[in-house]
mmCIF file with all atom_site columns, C-alpha atoms in Angstrom:
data_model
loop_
_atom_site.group_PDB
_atom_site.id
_atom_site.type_symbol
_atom_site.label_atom_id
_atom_site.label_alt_id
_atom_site.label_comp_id
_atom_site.label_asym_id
_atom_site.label_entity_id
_atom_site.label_seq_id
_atom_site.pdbx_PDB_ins_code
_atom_site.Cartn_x
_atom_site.Cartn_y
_atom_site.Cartn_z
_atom_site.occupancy
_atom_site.B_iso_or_equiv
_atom_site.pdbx_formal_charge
_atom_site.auth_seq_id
_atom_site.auth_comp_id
_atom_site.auth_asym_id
_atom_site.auth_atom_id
_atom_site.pdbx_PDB_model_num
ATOM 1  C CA . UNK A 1 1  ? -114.456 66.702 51.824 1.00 81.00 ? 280 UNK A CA 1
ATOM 2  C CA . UNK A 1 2  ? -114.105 62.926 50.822 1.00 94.00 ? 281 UNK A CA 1
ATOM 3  C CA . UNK A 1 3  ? -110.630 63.021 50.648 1.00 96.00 ? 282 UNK A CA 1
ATOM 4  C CA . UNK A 1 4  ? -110.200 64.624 54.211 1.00 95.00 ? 283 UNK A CA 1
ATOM 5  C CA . UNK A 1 5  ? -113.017 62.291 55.771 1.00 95.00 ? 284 UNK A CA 1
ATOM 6  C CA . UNK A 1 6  ? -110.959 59.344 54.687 1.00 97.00 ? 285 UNK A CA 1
ATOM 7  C CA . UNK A 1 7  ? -108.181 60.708 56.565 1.00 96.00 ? 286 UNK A CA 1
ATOM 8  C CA . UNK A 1 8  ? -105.741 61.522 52.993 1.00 98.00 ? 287 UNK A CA 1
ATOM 9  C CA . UNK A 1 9  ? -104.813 65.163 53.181 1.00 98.00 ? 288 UNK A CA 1
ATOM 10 C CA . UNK A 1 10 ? -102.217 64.907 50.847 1.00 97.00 ? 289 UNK A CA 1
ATOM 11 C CA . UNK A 1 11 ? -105.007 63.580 47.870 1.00 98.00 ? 290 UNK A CA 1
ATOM 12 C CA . UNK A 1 12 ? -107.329 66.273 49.021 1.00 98.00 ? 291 UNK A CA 1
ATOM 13 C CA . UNK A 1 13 ? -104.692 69.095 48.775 1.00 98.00 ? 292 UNK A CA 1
ATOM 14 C CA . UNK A 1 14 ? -103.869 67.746 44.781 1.00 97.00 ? 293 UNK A CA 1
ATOM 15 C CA . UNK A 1 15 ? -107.143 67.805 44.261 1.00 97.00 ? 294 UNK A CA 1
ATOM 16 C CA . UNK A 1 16 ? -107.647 71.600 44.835 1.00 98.00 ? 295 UNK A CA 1
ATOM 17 C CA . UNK A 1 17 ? -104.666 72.239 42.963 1.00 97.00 ? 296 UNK A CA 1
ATOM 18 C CA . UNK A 1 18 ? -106.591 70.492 40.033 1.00 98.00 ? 297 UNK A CA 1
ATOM 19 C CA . UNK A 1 19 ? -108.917 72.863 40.682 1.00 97.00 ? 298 UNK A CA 1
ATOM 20 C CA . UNK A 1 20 ? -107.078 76.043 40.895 1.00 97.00 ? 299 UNK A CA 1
ATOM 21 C CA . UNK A 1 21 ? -105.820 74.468 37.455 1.00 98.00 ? 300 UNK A CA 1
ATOM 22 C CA . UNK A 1 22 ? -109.090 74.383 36.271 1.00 98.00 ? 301 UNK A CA 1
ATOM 23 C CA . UNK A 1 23 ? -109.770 77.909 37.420 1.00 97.00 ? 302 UNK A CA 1
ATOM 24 C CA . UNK A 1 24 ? -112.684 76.473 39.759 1.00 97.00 ? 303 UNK A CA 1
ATOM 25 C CA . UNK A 1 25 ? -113.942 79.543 42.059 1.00 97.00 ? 304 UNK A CA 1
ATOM 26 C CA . UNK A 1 26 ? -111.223 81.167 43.895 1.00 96.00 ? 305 UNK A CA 1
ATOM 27 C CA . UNK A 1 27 ? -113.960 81.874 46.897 1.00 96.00 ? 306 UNK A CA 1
ATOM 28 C CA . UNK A 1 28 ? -114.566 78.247 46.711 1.00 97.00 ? 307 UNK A CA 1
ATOM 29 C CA . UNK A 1 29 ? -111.134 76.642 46.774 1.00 97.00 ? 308 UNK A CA 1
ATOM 30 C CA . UNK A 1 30 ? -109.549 79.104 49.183 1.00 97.00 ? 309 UNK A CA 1
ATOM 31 C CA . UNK A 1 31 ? -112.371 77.470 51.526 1.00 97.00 ? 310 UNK A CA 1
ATOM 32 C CA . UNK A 1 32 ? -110.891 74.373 50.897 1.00 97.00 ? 311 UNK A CA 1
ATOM 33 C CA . UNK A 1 33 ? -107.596 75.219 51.741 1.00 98.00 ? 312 UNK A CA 1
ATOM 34 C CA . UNK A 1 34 ? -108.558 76.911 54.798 1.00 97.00 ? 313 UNK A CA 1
ATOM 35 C CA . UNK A 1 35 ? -110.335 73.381 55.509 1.00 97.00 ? 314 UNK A CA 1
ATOM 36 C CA . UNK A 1 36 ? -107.377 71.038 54.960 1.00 98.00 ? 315 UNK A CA 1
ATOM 37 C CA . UNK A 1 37 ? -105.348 73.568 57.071 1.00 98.00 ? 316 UNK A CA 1
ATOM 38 C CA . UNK A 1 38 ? -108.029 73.427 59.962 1.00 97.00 ? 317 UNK A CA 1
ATOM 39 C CA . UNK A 1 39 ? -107.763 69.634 59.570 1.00 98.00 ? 318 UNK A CA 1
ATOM 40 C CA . UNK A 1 40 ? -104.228 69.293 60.404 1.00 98.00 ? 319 UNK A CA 1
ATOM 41 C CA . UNK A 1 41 ? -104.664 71.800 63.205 1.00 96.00 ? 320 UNK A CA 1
ATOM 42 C CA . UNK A 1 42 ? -107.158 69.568 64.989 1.00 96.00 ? 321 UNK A CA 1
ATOM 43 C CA . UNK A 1 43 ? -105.151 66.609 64.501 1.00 97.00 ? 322 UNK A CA 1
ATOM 44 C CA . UNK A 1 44 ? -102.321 68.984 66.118 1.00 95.00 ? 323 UNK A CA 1
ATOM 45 C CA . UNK A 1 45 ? -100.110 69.403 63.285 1.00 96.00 ? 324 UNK A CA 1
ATOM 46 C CA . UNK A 1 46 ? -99.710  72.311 63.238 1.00 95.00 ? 325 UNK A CA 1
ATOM 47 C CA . UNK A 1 47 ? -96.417  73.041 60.999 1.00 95.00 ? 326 UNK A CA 1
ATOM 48 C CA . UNK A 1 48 ? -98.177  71.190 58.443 1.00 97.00 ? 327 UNK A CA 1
ATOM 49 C CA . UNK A 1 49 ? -101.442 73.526 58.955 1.00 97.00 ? 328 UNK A CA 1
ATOM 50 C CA . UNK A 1 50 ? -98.952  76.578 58.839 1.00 97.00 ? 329 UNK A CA 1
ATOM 51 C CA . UNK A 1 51 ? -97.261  74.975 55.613 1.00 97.00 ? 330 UNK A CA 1
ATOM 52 C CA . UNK A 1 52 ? -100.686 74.903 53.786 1.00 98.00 ? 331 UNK A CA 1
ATOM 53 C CA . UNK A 1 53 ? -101.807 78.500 54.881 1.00 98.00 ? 332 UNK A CA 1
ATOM 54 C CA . UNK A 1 54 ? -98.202  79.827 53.930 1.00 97.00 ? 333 UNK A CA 1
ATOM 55 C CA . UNK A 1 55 ? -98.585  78.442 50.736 1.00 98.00 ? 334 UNK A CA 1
ATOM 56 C CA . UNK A 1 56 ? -101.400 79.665 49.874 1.00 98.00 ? 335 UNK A CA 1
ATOM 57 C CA . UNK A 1 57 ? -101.522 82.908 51.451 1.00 97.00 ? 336 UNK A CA 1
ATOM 58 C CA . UNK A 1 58 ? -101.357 84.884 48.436 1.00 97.00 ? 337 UNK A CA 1
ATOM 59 C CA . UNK A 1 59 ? -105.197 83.619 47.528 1.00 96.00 ? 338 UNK A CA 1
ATOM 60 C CA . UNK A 1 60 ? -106.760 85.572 50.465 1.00 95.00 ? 339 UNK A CA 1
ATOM 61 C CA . UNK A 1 61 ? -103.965 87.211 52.632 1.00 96.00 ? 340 UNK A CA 1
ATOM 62 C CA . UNK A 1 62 ? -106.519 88.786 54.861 1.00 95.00 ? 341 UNK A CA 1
ATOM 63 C CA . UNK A 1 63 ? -108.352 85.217 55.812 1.00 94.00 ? 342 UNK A CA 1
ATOM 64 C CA . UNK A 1 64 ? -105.253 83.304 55.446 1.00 97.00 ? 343 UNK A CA 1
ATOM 65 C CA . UNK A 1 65 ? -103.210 85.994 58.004 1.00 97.00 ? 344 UNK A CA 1
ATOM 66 C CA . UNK A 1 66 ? -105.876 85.589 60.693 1.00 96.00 ? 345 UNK A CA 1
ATOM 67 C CA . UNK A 1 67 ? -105.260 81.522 60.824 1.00 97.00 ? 346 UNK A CA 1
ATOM 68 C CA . UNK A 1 68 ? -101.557 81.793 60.478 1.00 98.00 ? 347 UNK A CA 1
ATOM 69 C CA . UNK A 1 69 ? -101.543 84.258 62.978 1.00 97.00 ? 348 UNK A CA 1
ATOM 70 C CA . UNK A 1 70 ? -103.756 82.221 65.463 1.00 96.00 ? 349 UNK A CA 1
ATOM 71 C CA . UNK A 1 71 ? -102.019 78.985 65.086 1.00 97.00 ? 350 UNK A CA 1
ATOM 72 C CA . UNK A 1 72 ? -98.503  80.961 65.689 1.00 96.00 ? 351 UNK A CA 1
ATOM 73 C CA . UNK A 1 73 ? -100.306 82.122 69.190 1.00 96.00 ? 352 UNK A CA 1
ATOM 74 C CA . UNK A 1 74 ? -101.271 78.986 69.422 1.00 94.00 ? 353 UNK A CA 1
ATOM 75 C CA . UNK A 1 75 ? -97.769  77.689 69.516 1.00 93.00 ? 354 UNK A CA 1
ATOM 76 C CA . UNK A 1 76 ? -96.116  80.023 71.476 1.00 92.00 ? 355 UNK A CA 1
ATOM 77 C CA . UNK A 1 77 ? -98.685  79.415 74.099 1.00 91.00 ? 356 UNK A CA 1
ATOM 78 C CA . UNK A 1 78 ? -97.851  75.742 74.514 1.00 89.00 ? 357 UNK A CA 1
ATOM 79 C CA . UNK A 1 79 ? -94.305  76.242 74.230 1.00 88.00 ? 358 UNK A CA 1
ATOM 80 C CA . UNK A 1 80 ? -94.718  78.752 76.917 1.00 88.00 ? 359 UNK A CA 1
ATOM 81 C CA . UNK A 1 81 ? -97.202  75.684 79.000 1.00 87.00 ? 360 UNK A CA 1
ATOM 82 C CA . UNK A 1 82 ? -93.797  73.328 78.445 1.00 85.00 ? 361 UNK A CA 1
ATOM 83 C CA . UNK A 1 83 ? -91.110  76.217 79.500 1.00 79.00 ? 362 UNK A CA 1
ATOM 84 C CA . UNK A 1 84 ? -90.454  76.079 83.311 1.00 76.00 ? 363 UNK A CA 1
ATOM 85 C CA . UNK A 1 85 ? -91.556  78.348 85.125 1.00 66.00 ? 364 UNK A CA 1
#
């Protein structure tokens, strides 16, 4: 994605609500969505990866669930690494 390989997230995200708009392919932008949420999760923001996913969850609750639900282990696992023992 242009907008994500320039590092602008928020540009990319308007520009798949143009799409949605436009009624571009639902299998199509929901890929999108799940991309910009996977690139905030590898730049570890994760609440912002969460935010996009809740968002749109209603597009593909199935696929959307199973990264929601792997960035929440996610952060309970390093809150648990930060926790003393």
């Amino acid at each position: 994605d242009v907008y994500l390989d320039a590092g602008k997230p928020v540009e990319a995200q308007e520009s798949y609500e143009r799409a949605i708009a436009a009624k571009v392919s639902d299998e199509l932008v929901n890929y999108k969505l799940r991309g910009l949420a996977h690139w905030y999760e590898e730049k570890n923001q994760l609440q912002e990866s969460l935010q996009v996913l809740e968002k749109y969850r209603e597009r593909e609750p199935l696929l959307f669930d199973f990264d929601i639900d792997r960035i929440h282990k996610r952060l309970l696992r390093e809150e648990d690494e930060r926790s003393p023992q």
